[in-house]
CSV table of C-alpha atoms and ligand atoms in Angstrom, one decimal:
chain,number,residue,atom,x,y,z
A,1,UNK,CA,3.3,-17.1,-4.2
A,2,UNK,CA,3.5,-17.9,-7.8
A,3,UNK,CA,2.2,-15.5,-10.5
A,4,UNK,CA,-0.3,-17.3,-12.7
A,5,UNK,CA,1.7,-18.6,-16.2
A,6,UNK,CA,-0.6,-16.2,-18.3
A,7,UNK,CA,0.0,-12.9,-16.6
A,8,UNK,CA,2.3,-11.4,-19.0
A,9,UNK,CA,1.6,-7.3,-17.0
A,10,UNK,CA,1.6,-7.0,-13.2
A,11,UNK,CA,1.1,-3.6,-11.3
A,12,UNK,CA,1.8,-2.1,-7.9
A,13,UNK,CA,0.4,0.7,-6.3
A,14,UNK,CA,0.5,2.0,-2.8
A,15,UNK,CA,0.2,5.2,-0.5
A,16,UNK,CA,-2.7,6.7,-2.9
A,17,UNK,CA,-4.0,7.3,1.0
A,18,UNK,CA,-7.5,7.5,-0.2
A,19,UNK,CA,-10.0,10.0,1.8
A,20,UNK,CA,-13.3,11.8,1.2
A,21,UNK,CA,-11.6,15.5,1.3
A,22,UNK,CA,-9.7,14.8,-1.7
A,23,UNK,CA,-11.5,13.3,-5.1
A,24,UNK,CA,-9.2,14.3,-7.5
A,25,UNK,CA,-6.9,11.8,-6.6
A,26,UNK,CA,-10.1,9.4,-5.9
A,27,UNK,CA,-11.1,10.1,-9.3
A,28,UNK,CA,-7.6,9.0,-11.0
A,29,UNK,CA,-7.8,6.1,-9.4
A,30,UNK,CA,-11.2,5.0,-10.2
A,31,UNK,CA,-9.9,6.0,-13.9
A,32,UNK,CA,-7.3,3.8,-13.5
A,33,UNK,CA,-8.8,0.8,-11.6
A,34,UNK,CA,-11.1,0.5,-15.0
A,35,UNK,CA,-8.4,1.1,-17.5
A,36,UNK,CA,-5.1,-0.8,-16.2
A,37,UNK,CA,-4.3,-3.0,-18.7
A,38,UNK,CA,-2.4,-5.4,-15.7
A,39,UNK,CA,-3.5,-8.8,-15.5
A,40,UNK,CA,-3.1,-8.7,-11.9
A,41,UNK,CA,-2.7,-5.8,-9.3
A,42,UNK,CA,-0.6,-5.6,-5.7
A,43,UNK,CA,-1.8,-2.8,-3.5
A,44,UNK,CA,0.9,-2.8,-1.7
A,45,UNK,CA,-0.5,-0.5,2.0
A,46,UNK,CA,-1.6,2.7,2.7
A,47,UNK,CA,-4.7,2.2,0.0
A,48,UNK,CA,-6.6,4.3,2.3
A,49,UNK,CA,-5.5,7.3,4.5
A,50,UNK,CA,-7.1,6.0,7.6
A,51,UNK,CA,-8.7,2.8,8.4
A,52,UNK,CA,-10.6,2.1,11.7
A,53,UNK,CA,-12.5,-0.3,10.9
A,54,UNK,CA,-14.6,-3.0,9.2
A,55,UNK,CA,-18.2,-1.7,10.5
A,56,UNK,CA,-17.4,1.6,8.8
A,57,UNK,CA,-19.0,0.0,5.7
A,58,UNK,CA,-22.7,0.0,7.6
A,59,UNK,CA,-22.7,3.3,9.3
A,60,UNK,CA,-24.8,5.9,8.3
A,61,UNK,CA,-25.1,9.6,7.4
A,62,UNK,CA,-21.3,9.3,7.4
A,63,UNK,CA,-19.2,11.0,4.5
A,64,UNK,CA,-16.0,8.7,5.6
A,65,UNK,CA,-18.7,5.8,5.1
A,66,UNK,CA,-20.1,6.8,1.7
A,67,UNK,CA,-16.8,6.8,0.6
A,68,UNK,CA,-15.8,3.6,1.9
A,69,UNK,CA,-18.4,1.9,-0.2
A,70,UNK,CA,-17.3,3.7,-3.3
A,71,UNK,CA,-14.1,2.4,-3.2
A,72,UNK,CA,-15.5,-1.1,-2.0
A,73,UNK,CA,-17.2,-1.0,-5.6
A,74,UNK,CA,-14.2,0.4,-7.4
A,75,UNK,CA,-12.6,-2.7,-5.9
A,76,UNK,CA,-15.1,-5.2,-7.0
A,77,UNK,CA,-15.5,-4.1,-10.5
A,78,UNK,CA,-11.8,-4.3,-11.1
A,79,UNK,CA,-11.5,-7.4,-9.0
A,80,UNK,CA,-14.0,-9.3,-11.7
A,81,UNK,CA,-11.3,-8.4,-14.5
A,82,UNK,CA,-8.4,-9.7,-12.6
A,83,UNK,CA,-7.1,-11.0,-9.3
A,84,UNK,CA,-6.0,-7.7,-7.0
A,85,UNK,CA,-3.8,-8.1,-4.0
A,86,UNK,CA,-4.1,-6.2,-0.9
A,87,UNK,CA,-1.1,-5.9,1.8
A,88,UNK,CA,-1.4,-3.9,5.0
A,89,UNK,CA,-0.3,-0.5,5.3
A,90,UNK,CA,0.6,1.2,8.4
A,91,UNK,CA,-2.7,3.6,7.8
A,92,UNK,CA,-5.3,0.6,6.7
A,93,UNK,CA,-3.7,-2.3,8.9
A,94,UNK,CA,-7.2,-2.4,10.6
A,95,UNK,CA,-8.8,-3.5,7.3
A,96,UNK,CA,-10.3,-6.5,7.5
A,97,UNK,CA,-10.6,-10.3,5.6
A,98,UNK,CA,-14.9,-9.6,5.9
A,99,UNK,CA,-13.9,-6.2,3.8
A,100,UNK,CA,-11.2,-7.6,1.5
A,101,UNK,CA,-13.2,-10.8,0.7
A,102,UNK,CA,-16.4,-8.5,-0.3
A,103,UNK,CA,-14.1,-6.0,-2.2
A,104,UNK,CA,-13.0,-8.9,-4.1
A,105,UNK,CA,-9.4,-8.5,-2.7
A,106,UNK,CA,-6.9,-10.9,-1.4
A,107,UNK,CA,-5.4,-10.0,1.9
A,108,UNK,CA,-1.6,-10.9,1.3
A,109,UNK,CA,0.9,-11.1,4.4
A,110,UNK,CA,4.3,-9.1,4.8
A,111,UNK,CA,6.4,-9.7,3.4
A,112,UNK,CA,5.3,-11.6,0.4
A,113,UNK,CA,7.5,-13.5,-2.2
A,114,UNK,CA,6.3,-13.2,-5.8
A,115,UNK,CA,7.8,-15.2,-8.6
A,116,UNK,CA,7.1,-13.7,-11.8
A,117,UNK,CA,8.8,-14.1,-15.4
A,118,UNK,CA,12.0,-16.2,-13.7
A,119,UNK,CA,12.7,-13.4,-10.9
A,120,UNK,CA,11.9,-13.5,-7.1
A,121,UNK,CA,10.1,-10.4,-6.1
A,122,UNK,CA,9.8,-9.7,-2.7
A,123,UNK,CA,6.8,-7.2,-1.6
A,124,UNK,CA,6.5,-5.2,1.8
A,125,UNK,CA,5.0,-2.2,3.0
A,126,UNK,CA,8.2,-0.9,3.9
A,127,UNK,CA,7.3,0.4,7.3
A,128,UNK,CA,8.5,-2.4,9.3
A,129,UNK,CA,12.2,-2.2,7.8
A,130,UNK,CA,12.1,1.9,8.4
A,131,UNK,CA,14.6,1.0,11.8
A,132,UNK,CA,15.9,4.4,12.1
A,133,UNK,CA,12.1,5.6,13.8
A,134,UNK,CA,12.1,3.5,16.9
A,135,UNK,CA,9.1,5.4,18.0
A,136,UNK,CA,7.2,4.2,15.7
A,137,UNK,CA,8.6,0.7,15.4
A,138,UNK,CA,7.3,0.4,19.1
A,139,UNK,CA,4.1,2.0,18.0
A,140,UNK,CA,4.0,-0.5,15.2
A,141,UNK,CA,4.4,-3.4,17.6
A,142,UNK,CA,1.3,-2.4,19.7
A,143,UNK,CA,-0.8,-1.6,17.3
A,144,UNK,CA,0.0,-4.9,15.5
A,145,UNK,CA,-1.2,-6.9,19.1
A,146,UNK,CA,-4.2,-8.7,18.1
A,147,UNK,CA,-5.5,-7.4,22.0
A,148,UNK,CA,-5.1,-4.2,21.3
A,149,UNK,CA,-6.8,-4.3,18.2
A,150,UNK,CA,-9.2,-6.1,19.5
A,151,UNK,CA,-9.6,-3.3,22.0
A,152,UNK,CA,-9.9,-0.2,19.8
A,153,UNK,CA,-12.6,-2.2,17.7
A,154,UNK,CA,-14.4,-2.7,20.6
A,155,UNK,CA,-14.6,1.5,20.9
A,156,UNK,CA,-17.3,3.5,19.6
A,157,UNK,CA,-17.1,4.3,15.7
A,158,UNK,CA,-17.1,8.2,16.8
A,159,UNK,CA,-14.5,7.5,19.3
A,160,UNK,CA,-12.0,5.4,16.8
A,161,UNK,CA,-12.5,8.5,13.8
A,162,UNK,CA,-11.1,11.1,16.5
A,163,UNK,CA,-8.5,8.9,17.7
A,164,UNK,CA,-7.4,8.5,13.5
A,165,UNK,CA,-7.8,12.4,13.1
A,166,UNK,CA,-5.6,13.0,16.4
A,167,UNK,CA,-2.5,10.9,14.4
A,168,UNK,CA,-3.3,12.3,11.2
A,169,UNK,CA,-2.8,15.9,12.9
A,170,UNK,CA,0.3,14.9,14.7
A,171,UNK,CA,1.6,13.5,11.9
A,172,UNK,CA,1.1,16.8,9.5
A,173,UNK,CA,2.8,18.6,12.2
A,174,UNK,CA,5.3,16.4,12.2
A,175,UNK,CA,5.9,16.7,8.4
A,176,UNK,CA,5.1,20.7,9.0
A,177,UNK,CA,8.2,20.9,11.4
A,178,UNK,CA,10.2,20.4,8.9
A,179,UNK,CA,11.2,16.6,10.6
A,180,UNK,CA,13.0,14.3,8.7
A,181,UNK,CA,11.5,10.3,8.3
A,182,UNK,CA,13.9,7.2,8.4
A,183,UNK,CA,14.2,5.4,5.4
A,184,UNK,CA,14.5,2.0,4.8
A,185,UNK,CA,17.6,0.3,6.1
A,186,UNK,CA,19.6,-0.8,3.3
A,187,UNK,CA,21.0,-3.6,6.1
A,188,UNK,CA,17.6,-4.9,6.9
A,189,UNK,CA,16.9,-4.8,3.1
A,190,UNK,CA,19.5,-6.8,2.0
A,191,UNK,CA,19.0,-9.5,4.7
A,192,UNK,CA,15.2,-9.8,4.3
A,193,UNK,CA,15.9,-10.2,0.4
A,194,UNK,CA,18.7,-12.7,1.5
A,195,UNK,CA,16.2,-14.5,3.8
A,196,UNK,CA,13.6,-15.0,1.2
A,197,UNK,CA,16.0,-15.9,-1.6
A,198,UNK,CA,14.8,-12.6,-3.6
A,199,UNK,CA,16.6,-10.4,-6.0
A,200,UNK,CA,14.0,-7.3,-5.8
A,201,UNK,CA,12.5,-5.7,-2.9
A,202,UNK,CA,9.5,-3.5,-4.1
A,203,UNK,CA,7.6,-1.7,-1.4
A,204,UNK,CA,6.2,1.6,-0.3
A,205,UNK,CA,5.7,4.0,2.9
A,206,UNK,CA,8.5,6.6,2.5
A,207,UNK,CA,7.1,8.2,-0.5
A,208,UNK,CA,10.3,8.2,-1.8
A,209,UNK,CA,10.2,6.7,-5.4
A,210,UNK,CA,13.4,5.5,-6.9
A,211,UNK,CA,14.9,2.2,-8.0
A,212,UNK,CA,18.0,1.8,-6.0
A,213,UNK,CA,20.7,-0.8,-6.9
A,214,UNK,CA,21.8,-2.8,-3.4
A,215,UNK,CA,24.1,-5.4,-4.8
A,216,UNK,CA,25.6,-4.7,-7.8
A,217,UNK,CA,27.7,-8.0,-7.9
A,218,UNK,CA,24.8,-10.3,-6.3
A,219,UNK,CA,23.5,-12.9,-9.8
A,220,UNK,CA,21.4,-11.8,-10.4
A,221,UNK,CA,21.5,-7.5,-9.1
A,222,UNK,CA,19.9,-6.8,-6.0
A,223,UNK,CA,17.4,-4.2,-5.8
A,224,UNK,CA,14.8,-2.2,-3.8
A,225,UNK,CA,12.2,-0.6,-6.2
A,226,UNK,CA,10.4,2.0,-4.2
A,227,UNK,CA,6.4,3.1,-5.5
A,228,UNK,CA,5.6,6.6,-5.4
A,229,UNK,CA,2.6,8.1,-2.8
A,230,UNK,CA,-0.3,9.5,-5.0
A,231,UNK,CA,-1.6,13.3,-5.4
A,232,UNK,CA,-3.5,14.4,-8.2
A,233,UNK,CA,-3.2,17.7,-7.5
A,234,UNK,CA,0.5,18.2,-6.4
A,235,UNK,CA,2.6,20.1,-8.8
A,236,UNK,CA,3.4,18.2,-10.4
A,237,UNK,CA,1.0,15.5,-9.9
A,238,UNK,CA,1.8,11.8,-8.2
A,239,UNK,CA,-0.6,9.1,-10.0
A,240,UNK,CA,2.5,6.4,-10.9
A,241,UNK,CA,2.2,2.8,-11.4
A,242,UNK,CA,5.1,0.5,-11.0
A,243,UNK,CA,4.2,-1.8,-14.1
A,244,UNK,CA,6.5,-5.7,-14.2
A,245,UNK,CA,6.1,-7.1,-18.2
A,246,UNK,CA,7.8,-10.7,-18.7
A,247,UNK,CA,10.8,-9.8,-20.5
A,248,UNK,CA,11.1,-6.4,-19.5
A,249,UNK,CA,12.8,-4.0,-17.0
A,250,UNK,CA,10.6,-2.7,-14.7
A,251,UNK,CA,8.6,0.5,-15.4
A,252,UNK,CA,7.0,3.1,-13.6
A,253,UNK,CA,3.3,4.8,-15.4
A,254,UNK,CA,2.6,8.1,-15.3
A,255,UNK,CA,-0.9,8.8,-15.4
A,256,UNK,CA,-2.9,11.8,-16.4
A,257,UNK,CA,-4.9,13.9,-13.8
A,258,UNK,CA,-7.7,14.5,-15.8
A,259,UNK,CA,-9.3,12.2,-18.2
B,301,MN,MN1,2.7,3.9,5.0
């Protein structure tokens, strides 16, 4: 896609893993979904910590619902100021066009080429060029299937939520044992951005935010720009924006915790 010739300031944000039990980082975001002065905005996956599906909007007495439509209206509002992007992360992947069209969002593939200010962005994820963790690459291809999809939709509300806490366990014990998580393959990097003619990779997933140089003779450089996971309450806290300006280097936005 081409950016629009106005937008002088785009952002991208991912892995903010939005979820009921933790506002602070709900409220940083809201703060910032009002205040970024971006002319357009990439989500780039992993918006929310769990998604299982569109009908989760209409359910009632249901926390994971009321929250749901908050953010739906955060969306909204900031989606009247300017155009925000939404890709599929491997926790939100379920998220649906009937939800992105009513939170204003565009539903973008991956990858997805941006060409903005003369340079050829390529955005991802980043979970589907993590090779090293062939578990969950084959997970990844399931759960991709539009039959099995189709399947677990098909499940009780109830019955889908346990399912998501059952992962969302596994995977804290996972990250409690200590266990290490592939990174992105710098080989499958450099050919994706070779594929797609594009000098920059910027994606999320591995929580691991850091601009790495791939290709230091490549005209122009090659790159993978990596967006940081948010916590408003780490120590110290996570709330960063990867901010493009025409005619600039990219820069990454600390925000503040608290208003
Ligand atoms: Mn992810």
């Amino acid at each position: 896609m081409k950016a629009e010739p106005a937008w002088r300031t785009v952002d991208f944000i991912s892995d903010l893993h939005l979820q009921v039990g933790e506002p602070a980082t709900a409220a940083a975001w809201q703060r910032y979904m009002a205040s970024t002065p971006a002319d357009a905005l990439f989500i780039l996956g992993d918006l929310f910590e769990v998604w299982v599906g569109d009908d989760l909007m209409a359910a009632t007495d249901d926390p994971d619902a009321a929250f749901a439509r908050q953010c739906q209206q955060i969306l909204q509002a900031t989606s009247r100021r300017l155009p925000v992007y939404f890709m599929h992360g491997n926790r939100d992947f379920l998220l649906g066009e009937d939800v992105a069209r009513a939170s204003g969002m565009t539903l973008l593939p991956d990858p997805t080429v941006l060409d903005f200010a003369d340079q050829r962005y390529l955005l991802s994820h980043g979970d589907a060029l993590c090779l090293g963790d062939v578990d969950y690459q084959q997970f990844r291809v399931q759960v991709r299937q539009p039959t099995w999809q189709a399947h677990f939709l098909a499940k009780p509300l109830a019955e889908r939520q346990a399912f998501a806490r059952g992962l969302r366990a596994q995977s804290a014990a996972r990250k409690d044992s200590g266990a290490t998580y592939a990174d992105v393959d710098t080989a499958a990097a450099l050919s994706c951005l070779h594929a797609h003619g594009a000098s920059t990779l910027i994606h999320g997933h591995t929580h691991r935010p850091q601009d790495h140089l791939l290709d230091a003779d490549a005209q122009p450089p090659l790159r993978r720009l990596v967006l940081s996971d948010w916590d408003a309450v780490a120590q110290p806290p996570r709330l960063e924006v990867l901010r493009l300006r025409a005619g600039h280097a990219p820069g990454r936005v600390a925000l503040a915790p608290t208003p």
